[in-house]
């Protein structure tokens, strides 16, 4: 009996990228006819005609047009519920979460699915992400630690530390070798998880509206006993942040709300206290940076106001970190 796969794409106001994503997805799936597949598109109340385009040009996709923006977690969960998760019977063996700004190349989806089918003890896999120009992009990471937090707020010199283990990265040589290797988590841009792992850990946490949803999910899945791997032979172009770039202050706040929630759930008391100190120090530094940029005429007075206000809100949010 062939393995079954559901591809879930949650989209918000990125019609042209979604069109390219769907074309690439169906082309990749055509390379693996042994897979019984369905493609789900969850439109998060887009105002750019994304839902109409999907219905007209990709009638083979199952379209869910939400009346409200449910975010990444809520949108994916909507499709997962339709697939039977959380109910009596689930109708698929694997689920691929795919961002609308991602384009699977060649047999990428089949490569990921076959690895899961052949390794029943593995909970999920990520792909080798590439920038649109074909350059390497990190797609797998170690779970967030304090060094990663520090480097994000205070970029190090030398810059090569950003590409290091301290910053949660895996050595590029692992990807170049072409063999699957164990990871902590993969980006939600292209993340495939087997049914049993989802059933063990539950659905995505909708307390995260934007950012860190897949980190939380992979962390819970790993704790439930299902490890993750990267499959470097599966190449996926990832444009990166196309939906989230539509905001600035709002996305900045959402990022730090999500990080605070993540730290509350997975950090112990000592790491929480250290995270609070690092973030509050980082927000003071951010205010200094943006004021300097405004003084040099690099940003407008309006942007200065928004960025300072956002940094102050984050600092206030991080007065402490309690259980969530």
mmCIF file of C-alpha atoms in Angstrom:
data_model
loop_
_atom_site.group_PDB
_atom_site.id
_atom_site.type_symbol
_atom_site.label_atom_id
_atom_site.label_comp_id
_atom_site.label_asym_id
_atom_site.label_seq_id
_atom_site.Cartn_x
_atom_site.Cartn_y
_atom_site.Cartn_z
ATOM 1 C CA UNK A 1 0.000 0.000 0.000
ATOM 2 C CA UNK A 2 1.515 3.394 -0.937
ATOM 3 C CA UNK A 3 2.410 5.885 1.758
ATOM 4 C CA UNK A 4 0.159 8.912 2.018
ATOM 5 C CA UNK A 5 1.262 12.506 2.401
ATOM 6 C CA UNK A 6 -0.563 15.779 2.955
ATOM 7 C CA UNK A 7 1.183 19.017 2.009
ATOM 8 C CA UNK A 8 -0.105 22.015 3.986
ATOM 9 C CA UNK A 9 0.628 25.564 2.817
ATOM 10 C CA UNK A 10 -0.558 28.473 4.983
ATOM 11 C CA UNK A 11 -0.537 31.727 3.029
ATOM 12 C CA UNK A 12 -1.128 35.397 3.736
ATOM 13 C CA UNK A 13 -0.998 38.090 1.036
ATOM 14 C CA UNK A 14 1.767 36.507 -1.065
ATOM 15 C CA UNK A 15 -0.209 35.521 -4.166
ATOM 16 C CA UNK A 16 2.666 35.429 -6.656
ATOM 17 C CA UNK A 17 4.931 33.481 -4.323
ATOM 18 C CA UNK A 18 2.073 31.097 -3.567
ATOM 19 C CA UNK A 19 1.548 30.527 -7.286
ATOM 20 C CA UNK A 20 5.236 29.658 -7.729
ATOM 21 C CA UNK A 21 5.125 27.444 -4.630
ATOM 22 C CA UNK A 22 2.145 25.473 -5.897
ATOM 23 C CA UNK A 23 3.654 25.006 -9.349
ATOM 24 C CA UNK A 24 6.888 23.724 -7.825
ATOM 25 C CA UNK A 25 5.035 21.528 -5.335
ATOM 26 C CA UNK A 26 2.930 19.743 -7.931
ATOM 27 C CA UNK A 27 5.972 19.354 -10.191
ATOM 28 C CA UNK A 28 7.948 17.794 -7.335
ATOM 29 C CA UNK A 29 5.089 15.486 -6.379
ATOM 30 C CA UNK A 30 4.857 14.297 -9.983
ATOM 31 C CA UNK A 31 8.358 12.860 -9.524
ATOM 32 C CA UNK A 32 7.053 10.535 -6.774
ATOM 33 C CA UNK A 33 3.916 8.871 -8.155
ATOM 34 C CA UNK A 34 4.157 6.180 -5.475
ATOM 35 C CA UNK A 35 3.026 8.758 -2.895
ATOM 36 C CA UNK A 36 -0.709 9.214 -2.386
ATOM 37 C CA UNK A 37 -0.793 12.973 -1.892
ATOM 38 C CA UNK A 38 -3.145 15.841 -1.190
ATOM 39 C CA UNK A 39 -2.180 19.506 -1.181
ATOM 40 C CA UNK A 40 -3.982 21.842 1.200
ATOM 41 C CA UNK A 41 -3.859 25.637 0.961
ATOM 42 C CA UNK A 42 -5.040 27.602 3.980
ATOM 43 C CA UNK A 43 -5.564 31.235 3.030
ATOM 44 C CA UNK A 44 -5.372 33.438 6.115
ATOM 45 C CA UNK A 45 -7.861 36.104 4.970
ATOM 46 C CA UNK A 46 -5.554 37.500 2.283
ATOM 47 C CA UNK A 47 -6.639 40.689 0.518
ATOM 48 C CA UNK A 48 -4.608 40.102 -2.657
ATOM 49 C CA UNK A 49 -6.726 37.477 -4.394
ATOM 50 C CA UNK A 50 -4.643 34.511 -3.228
ATOM 51 C CA UNK A 51 -7.682 32.326 -2.560
ATOM 52 C CA UNK A 52 -9.288 33.098 -5.928
ATOM 53 C CA UNK A 53 -6.016 32.412 -7.733
ATOM 54 C CA UNK A 54 -5.644 29.061 -5.980
ATOM 55 C CA UNK A 55 -9.200 28.007 -6.804
ATOM 56 C CA UNK A 56 -8.894 29.053 -10.452
ATOM 57 C CA UNK A 57 -5.397 27.824 -11.281
ATOM 58 C CA UNK A 58 -4.952 24.863 -8.929
ATOM 59 C CA UNK A 59 -8.347 23.171 -8.624
ATOM 60 C CA UNK A 60 -6.583 19.956 -7.568
ATOM 61 C CA UNK A 61 -5.569 21.675 -4.309
ATOM 62 C CA UNK A 62 -7.909 21.625 -1.336
ATOM 63 C CA UNK A 63 -8.534 25.274 -0.437
ATOM 64 C CA UNK A 64 -9.536 26.451 3.027
ATOM 65 C CA UNK A 65 -10.336 30.171 2.967
ATOM 66 C CA UNK A 66 -10.299 31.500 6.523
ATOM 67 C CA UNK A 67 -12.262 34.633 7.365
ATOM 68 C CA UNK A 68 -9.545 35.737 9.789
ATOM 69 C CA UNK A 69 -5.762 35.578 9.947
ATOM 70 C CA UNK A 70 -5.116 32.571 12.165
ATOM 71 C CA UNK A 71 -1.331 32.858 12.023
ATOM 72 C CA UNK A 72 1.057 30.035 11.143
ATOM 73 C CA UNK A 73 0.065 27.679 13.957
ATOM 74 C CA UNK A 74 -3.668 28.285 13.700
ATOM 75 C CA UNK A 75 -3.685 27.948 9.928
ATOM 76 C CA UNK A 76 -1.760 24.682 9.973
ATOM 77 C CA UNK A 77 -3.900 23.305 12.782
ATOM 78 C CA UNK A 78 -7.027 24.080 10.761
ATOM 79 C CA UNK A 79 -5.764 21.791 8.001
ATOM 80 C CA UNK A 80 -4.518 19.178 10.484
ATOM 81 C CA UNK A 81 -7.982 18.996 12.031
ATOM 82 C CA UNK A 82 -9.458 18.459 8.548
ATOM 83 C CA UNK A 83 -6.996 15.589 8.131
ATOM 84 C CA UNK A 84 -8.325 13.964 11.298
ATOM 85 C CA UNK A 85 -5.681 14.921 13.863
ATOM 86 C CA UNK A 86 -7.275 15.341 17.252
ATOM 87 C CA UNK A 87 -10.118 13.073 16.152
ATOM 88 C CA UNK A 88 -10.805 9.372 15.915
ATOM 89 C CA UNK A 89 -8.938 8.558 12.705
ATOM 90 C CA UNK A 90 -6.120 10.251 10.777
ATOM 91 C CA UNK A 91 -6.078 9.721 7.040
ATOM 92 C CA UNK A 92 -2.396 10.311 6.212
ATOM 93 C CA UNK A 93 0.979 8.844 7.129
ATOM 94 C CA UNK A 94 2.993 12.077 6.880
ATOM 95 C CA UNK A 95 2.428 15.838 6.779
ATOM 96 C CA UNK A 96 4.667 18.372 5.048
ATOM 97 C CA UNK A 97 4.406 21.947 6.276
ATOM 98 C CA UNK A 98 5.509 24.154 3.397
ATOM 99 C CA UNK A 99 5.773 27.927 3.404
ATOM 100 C CA UNK A 100 4.261 29.776 0.436
ATOM 101 C CA UNK A 101 7.672 31.339 -0.217
ATOM 102 C CA UNK A 102 9.257 27.893 -0.619
ATOM 103 C CA UNK A 103 9.715 25.983 -3.886
ATOM 104 C CA UNK A 104 10.646 22.282 -3.754
ATOM 105 C CA UNK A 105 13.125 21.363 -6.481
ATOM 106 C CA UNK A 106 13.115 18.131 -8.462
ATOM 107 C CA UNK A 107 12.228 15.179 -6.214
ATOM 108 C CA UNK A 108 12.722 17.038 -2.918
ATOM 109 C CA UNK A 109 9.384 16.017 -1.427
ATOM 110 C CA UNK A 110 9.895 12.393 -2.418
ATOM 111 C CA UNK A 111 13.396 12.394 -0.903
ATOM 112 C CA UNK A 112 12.010 13.534 2.439
ATOM 113 C CA UNK A 113 9.094 11.114 2.397
ATOM 114 C CA UNK A 114 11.206 8.101 1.457
ATOM 115 C CA UNK A 115 13.616 8.776 4.306
ATOM 116 C CA UNK A 116 10.743 8.770 6.798
ATOM 117 C CA UNK A 117 9.241 5.627 5.282
ATOM 118 C CA UNK A 118 12.599 3.829 5.456
ATOM 119 C CA UNK A 119 13.394 4.974 9.023
ATOM 120 C CA UNK A 120 10.366 4.283 11.186
ATOM 121 C CA UNK A 121 12.044 5.569 14.351
ATOM 122 C CA UNK A 122 12.491 9.088 12.931
ATOM 123 C CA UNK A 123 9.797 11.643 13.760
ATOM 124 C CA UNK A 124 10.447 14.291 11.142
ATOM 125 C CA UNK A 125 12.818 15.727 8.575
ATOM 126 C CA UNK A 126 13.860 19.052 7.127
ATOM 127 C CA UNK A 127 15.203 19.941 3.691
ATOM 128 C CA UNK A 128 18.327 21.663 2.424
ATOM 129 C CA UNK A 129 17.182 25.259 1.956
ATOM 130 C CA UNK A 130 18.632 27.491 -0.733
ATOM 131 C CA UNK A 131 18.310 31.198 -1.445
ATOM 132 C CA UNK A 132 16.740 32.085 -4.811
ATOM 133 C CA UNK A 133 20.225 32.533 -6.296
ATOM 134 C CA UNK A 134 21.110 28.970 -5.279
ATOM 135 C CA UNK A 135 23.305 29.925 -2.340
ATOM 136 C CA UNK A 136 23.291 27.862 0.856
ATOM 137 C CA UNK A 137 20.731 28.733 3.538
ATOM 138 C CA UNK A 138 20.649 27.228 7.014
ATOM 139 C CA UNK A 139 17.470 25.202 7.401
ATOM 140 C CA UNK A 140 18.268 23.147 10.509
ATOM 141 C CA UNK A 141 19.271 24.379 13.947
ATOM 142 C CA UNK A 142 20.022 23.433 17.517
ATOM 143 C CA UNK A 143 17.412 24.416 20.057
ATOM 144 C CA UNK A 144 17.797 28.085 21.080
ATOM 145 C CA UNK A 145 20.338 28.738 23.811
ATOM 146 C CA UNK A 146 21.632 31.834 25.560
ATOM 147 C CA UNK A 147 24.555 32.246 23.164
ATOM 148 C CA UNK A 148 22.127 32.443 20.257
ATOM 149 C CA UNK A 149 20.123 35.057 22.123
ATOM 150 C CA UNK A 150 23.268 37.073 22.859
ATOM 151 C CA UNK A 151 24.513 36.918 19.255
ATOM 152 C CA UNK A 152 21.113 38.033 17.986
ATOM 153 C CA UNK A 153 21.153 41.138 20.162
ATOM 154 C CA UNK A 154 24.900 41.796 20.057
ATOM 155 C CA UNK A 155 26.264 40.540 16.708
ATOM 156 C CA UNK A 156 29.774 39.205 17.305
ATOM 157 C CA UNK A 157 33.090 40.034 15.753
ATOM 158 C CA UNK A 158 34.399 37.962 14.053
ATOM 159 C CA UNK A 159 31.204 37.438 12.084
ATOM 160 C CA UNK A 160 32.042 33.790 11.472
ATOM 161 C CA UNK A 161 30.717 33.046 14.958
ATOM 162 C CA UNK A 162 27.220 33.610 13.550
ATOM 163 C CA UNK A 163 27.739 30.479 11.450
ATOM 164 C CA UNK A 164 29.013 28.409 14.362
ATOM 165 C CA UNK A 165 27.699 25.790 16.760
ATOM 166 C CA UNK A 166 27.503 28.488 19.454
ATOM 167 C CA UNK A 167 24.853 30.180 17.335
ATOM 168 C CA UNK A 168 22.930 26.958 16.845
ATOM 169 C CA UNK A 169 24.174 26.204 13.332
ATOM 170 C CA UNK A 170 25.255 22.859 11.926
ATOM 171 C CA UNK A 171 28.515 22.652 10.016
ATOM 172 C CA UNK A 172 28.072 23.223 6.301
ATOM 173 C CA UNK A 173 30.208 20.164 5.684
ATOM 174 C CA UNK A 174 27.342 18.005 6.959
ATOM 175 C CA UNK A 175 25.125 19.340 4.189
ATOM 176 C CA UNK A 176 27.878 19.056 1.583
ATOM 177 C CA UNK A 177 28.407 15.383 2.458
ATOM 178 C CA UNK A 178 24.865 14.740 1.249
ATOM 179 C CA UNK A 179 23.963 12.203 3.941
ATOM 180 C CA UNK A 180 21.038 12.694 6.357
ATOM 181 C CA UNK A 181 22.173 13.829 9.808
ATOM 182 C CA UNK A 182 20.448 14.330 13.182
ATOM 183 C CA UNK A 183 19.238 17.822 14.117
ATOM 184 C CA UNK A 184 17.256 19.493 16.871
ATOM 185 C CA UNK A 185 14.713 21.169 14.606
ATOM 186 C CA UNK A 186 14.097 22.262 11.029
ATOM 187 C CA UNK A 187 12.540 25.494 9.857
ATOM 188 C CA UNK A 188 8.822 25.357 9.156
ATOM 189 C CA UNK A 189 9.568 26.473 5.601
ATOM 190 C CA UNK A 190 9.804 22.769 4.695
ATOM 191 C CA UNK A 191 9.150 20.433 7.610
ATOM 192 C CA UNK A 192 7.808 16.888 7.202
ATOM 193 C CA UNK A 193 6.527 14.954 10.219
ATOM 194 C CA UNK A 194 5.106 11.456 10.511
ATOM 195 C CA UNK A 195 1.603 10.883 11.839
ATOM 196 C CA UNK A 196 2.672 9.024 14.998
ATOM 197 C CA UNK A 197 4.957 11.874 16.078
ATOM 198 C CA UNK A 198 2.148 14.415 15.724
ATOM 199 C CA UNK A 199 -0.210 12.165 17.655
ATOM 200 C CA UNK A 200 2.387 11.796 20.427
ATOM 201 C CA UNK A 201 3.099 15.521 20.843
ATOM 202 C CA UNK A 202 -0.167 17.145 19.791
ATOM 203 C CA UNK A 203 -0.786 19.944 17.303
ATOM 204 C CA UNK A 204 1.030 23.253 17.024
ATOM 205 C CA UNK A 205 0.624 25.666 19.931
ATOM 206 C CA UNK A 206 -1.614 28.529 18.795
ATOM 207 C CA UNK A 207 -0.247 30.660 21.617
ATOM 208 C CA UNK A 208 2.450 31.524 19.072
ATOM 209 C CA UNK A 209 0.901 33.738 16.407
ATOM 210 C CA UNK A 210 4.109 34.275 14.489
ATOM 211 C CA UNK A 211 7.653 32.902 14.995
ATOM 212 C CA UNK A 212 8.973 29.924 17.005
ATOM 213 C CA UNK A 213 5.939 27.717 16.376
ATOM 214 C CA UNK A 214 7.982 24.987 14.709
ATOM 215 C CA UNK A 215 10.698 25.243 17.375
ATOM 216 C CA UNK A 216 8.153 24.540 20.104
ATOM 217 C CA UNK A 217 6.577 21.732 18.083
ATOM 218 C CA UNK A 218 9.874 20.007 17.294
ATOM 219 C CA UNK A 219 10.972 20.362 20.919
ATOM 220 C CA UNK A 220 7.794 18.650 22.113
ATOM 221 C CA UNK A 221 8.065 15.957 19.443
ATOM 222 C CA UNK A 222 11.678 15.254 20.432
ATOM 223 C CA UNK A 223 10.672 15.053 24.095
ATOM 224 C CA UNK A 224 8.013 12.531 23.084
ATOM 225 C CA UNK A 225 10.803 10.319 21.744
ATOM 226 C CA UNK A 226 10.808 11.163 18.040
ATOM 227 C CA UNK A 227 14.134 12.512 16.676
ATOM 228 C CA UNK A 228 14.612 14.790 13.663
ATOM 229 C CA UNK A 229 16.980 14.606 10.719
ATOM 230 C CA UNK A 230 18.004 16.881 7.877
ATOM 231 C CA UNK A 231 17.905 15.416 4.357
ATOM 232 C CA UNK A 232 20.482 17.425 2.354
ATOM 233 C CA UNK A 233 19.507 15.752 -0.937
ATOM 234 C CA UNK A 234 16.082 17.440 -0.716
ATOM 235 C CA UNK A 235 16.610 20.943 -2.105
ATOM 236 C CA UNK A 236 14.035 23.669 -1.486
ATOM 237 C CA UNK A 237 14.310 27.309 -2.518
ATOM 238 C CA UNK A 238 13.250 29.576 0.342
ATOM 239 C CA UNK A 239 12.716 33.261 -0.332
ATOM 240 C CA UNK A 240 12.483 33.931 3.401
ATOM 241 C CA UNK A 241 10.130 36.123 5.414
ATOM 242 C CA UNK A 242 7.928 37.210 2.520
ATOM 243 C CA UNK A 243 4.750 37.334 4.593
ATOM 244 C CA UNK A 244 6.360 38.653 7.763
ATOM 245 C CA UNK A 245 8.168 41.491 5.950
ATOM 246 C CA UNK A 246 4.784 43.143 5.483
ATOM 247 C CA UNK A 247 5.059 44.425 9.064
ATOM 248 C CA UNK A 248 7.837 45.901 11.134
ATOM 249 C CA UNK A 249 7.043 46.932 14.696
ATOM 250 C CA UNK A 250 4.261 44.354 14.921
ATOM 251 C CA UNK A 251 6.476 41.515 13.727
ATOM 252 C CA UNK A 252 9.269 42.664 16.078
ATOM 253 C CA UNK A 253 6.870 42.430 19.017
ATOM 254 C CA UNK A 254 5.484 39.095 17.857
ATOM 255 C CA UNK A 255 9.012 37.704 17.610
ATOM 256 C CA UNK A 256 9.820 38.582 21.205
ATOM 257 C CA UNK A 257 6.431 37.474 22.543
ATOM 258 C CA UNK A 258 7.055 34.109 20.922
ATOM 259 C CA UNK A 259 10.581 33.874 22.276
ATOM 260 C CA UNK A 260 9.362 34.675 25.773
ATOM 261 C CA UNK A 261 6.747 31.927 25.497
ATOM 262 C CA UNK A 262 9.394 29.492 24.270
ATOM 263 C CA UNK A 263 11.768 30.322 27.131
ATOM 264 C CA UNK A 264 8.930 29.974 29.644
ATOM 265 C CA UNK A 265 8.123 26.492 28.378
ATOM 266 C CA UNK A 266 11.594 25.044 27.884
ATOM 267 C CA UNK A 267 14.075 26.973 30.071
ATOM 268 C CA UNK A 268 14.758 26.303 33.712
ATOM 269 C CA UNK A 269 14.759 29.078 36.361
ATOM 270 C CA UNK A 270 18.437 30.051 35.965
ATOM 271 C CA UNK A 271 18.317 30.278 32.163
ATOM 272 C CA UNK A 272 15.107 32.282 32.380
ATOM 273 C CA UNK A 273 16.706 34.857 34.663
ATOM 274 C CA UNK A 274 19.735 35.134 32.391
ATOM 275 C CA UNK A 275 17.487 35.478 29.326
ATOM 276 C CA UNK A 276 15.623 38.348 31.013
ATOM 277 C CA UNK A 277 18.868 40.204 31.701
ATOM 278 C CA UNK A 278 20.205 39.666 28.171
ATOM 279 C CA UNK A 279 16.990 40.818 26.487
ATOM 280 C CA UNK A 280 16.574 43.933 28.617
ATOM 281 C CA UNK A 281 20.205 44.869 28.004
ATOM 282 C CA UNK A 282 19.701 44.197 24.305
ATOM 283 C CA UNK A 283 16.646 46.451 24.106
ATOM 284 C CA UNK A 284 18.603 49.319 25.658
ATOM 285 C CA UNK A 285 21.285 48.757 23.034
ATOM 286 C CA UNK A 286 18.631 48.657 20.288
ATOM 287 C CA UNK A 287 17.241 52.020 21.366
ATOM 288 C CA UNK A 288 20.739 53.465 21.225
ATOM 289 C CA UNK A 289 21.300 52.043 17.737
ATOM 290 C CA UNK A 290 18.086 53.387 16.250
ATOM 291 C CA UNK A 291 18.620 56.813 17.792
ATOM 292 C CA UNK A 292 22.053 56.860 16.207
ATOM 293 C CA UNK A 293 20.557 55.840 12.864
ATOM 294 C CA UNK A 294 17.992 58.629 13.116
ATOM 295 C CA UNK A 295 20.720 61.130 13.931
ATOM 296 C CA UNK A 296 22.541 60.108 10.748
ATOM 297 C CA UNK A 297 19.374 60.494 8.716
ATOM 298 C CA UNK A 298 19.157 56.757 7.970
ATOM 299 C CA UNK A 299 15.612 56.339 9.317
ATOM 300 C CA UNK A 300 12.650 58.691 9.605
ATOM 301 C CA UNK A 301 11.318 60.235 12.789
ATOM 302 C CA UNK A 302 8.219 58.048 12.491
ATOM 303 C CA UNK A 303 10.294 54.876 12.241
ATOM 304 C CA UNK A 304 12.433 56.003 15.167
ATOM 305 C CA UNK A 305 9.310 56.450 17.266
ATOM 306 C CA UNK A 306 7.932 53.020 16.322
ATOM 307 C CA UNK A 307 11.188 51.164 16.920
ATOM 308 C CA UNK A 308 11.882 52.820 20.271
ATOM 309 C CA UNK A 309 8.313 52.148 21.402
ATOM 310 C CA UNK A 310 8.601 48.501 20.327
ATOM 311 C CA UNK A 311 11.922 48.030 22.132
ATOM 312 C CA UNK A 312 10.455 49.509 25.306
ATOM 313 C CA UNK A 313 7.467 47.176 25.050
ATOM 314 C CA UNK A 314 9.775 44.187 24.739
ATOM 315 C CA UNK A 315 11.829 45.326 27.730
ATOM 316 C CA UNK A 316 8.622 45.632 29.742
ATOM 317 C CA UNK A 317 7.489 42.192 28.566
ATOM 318 C CA UNK A 318 10.765 40.704 29.813
ATOM 319 C CA UNK A 319 10.572 41.945 33.390
ATOM 320 C CA UNK A 320 10.264 38.254 34.207
ATOM 321 C CA UNK A 321 9.465 34.914 32.576
ATOM 322 C CA UNK A 322 6.798 32.772 34.187
ATOM 323 C CA UNK A 323 5.393 29.374 33.236
ATOM 324 C CA UNK A 324 2.986 29.351 30.304
#
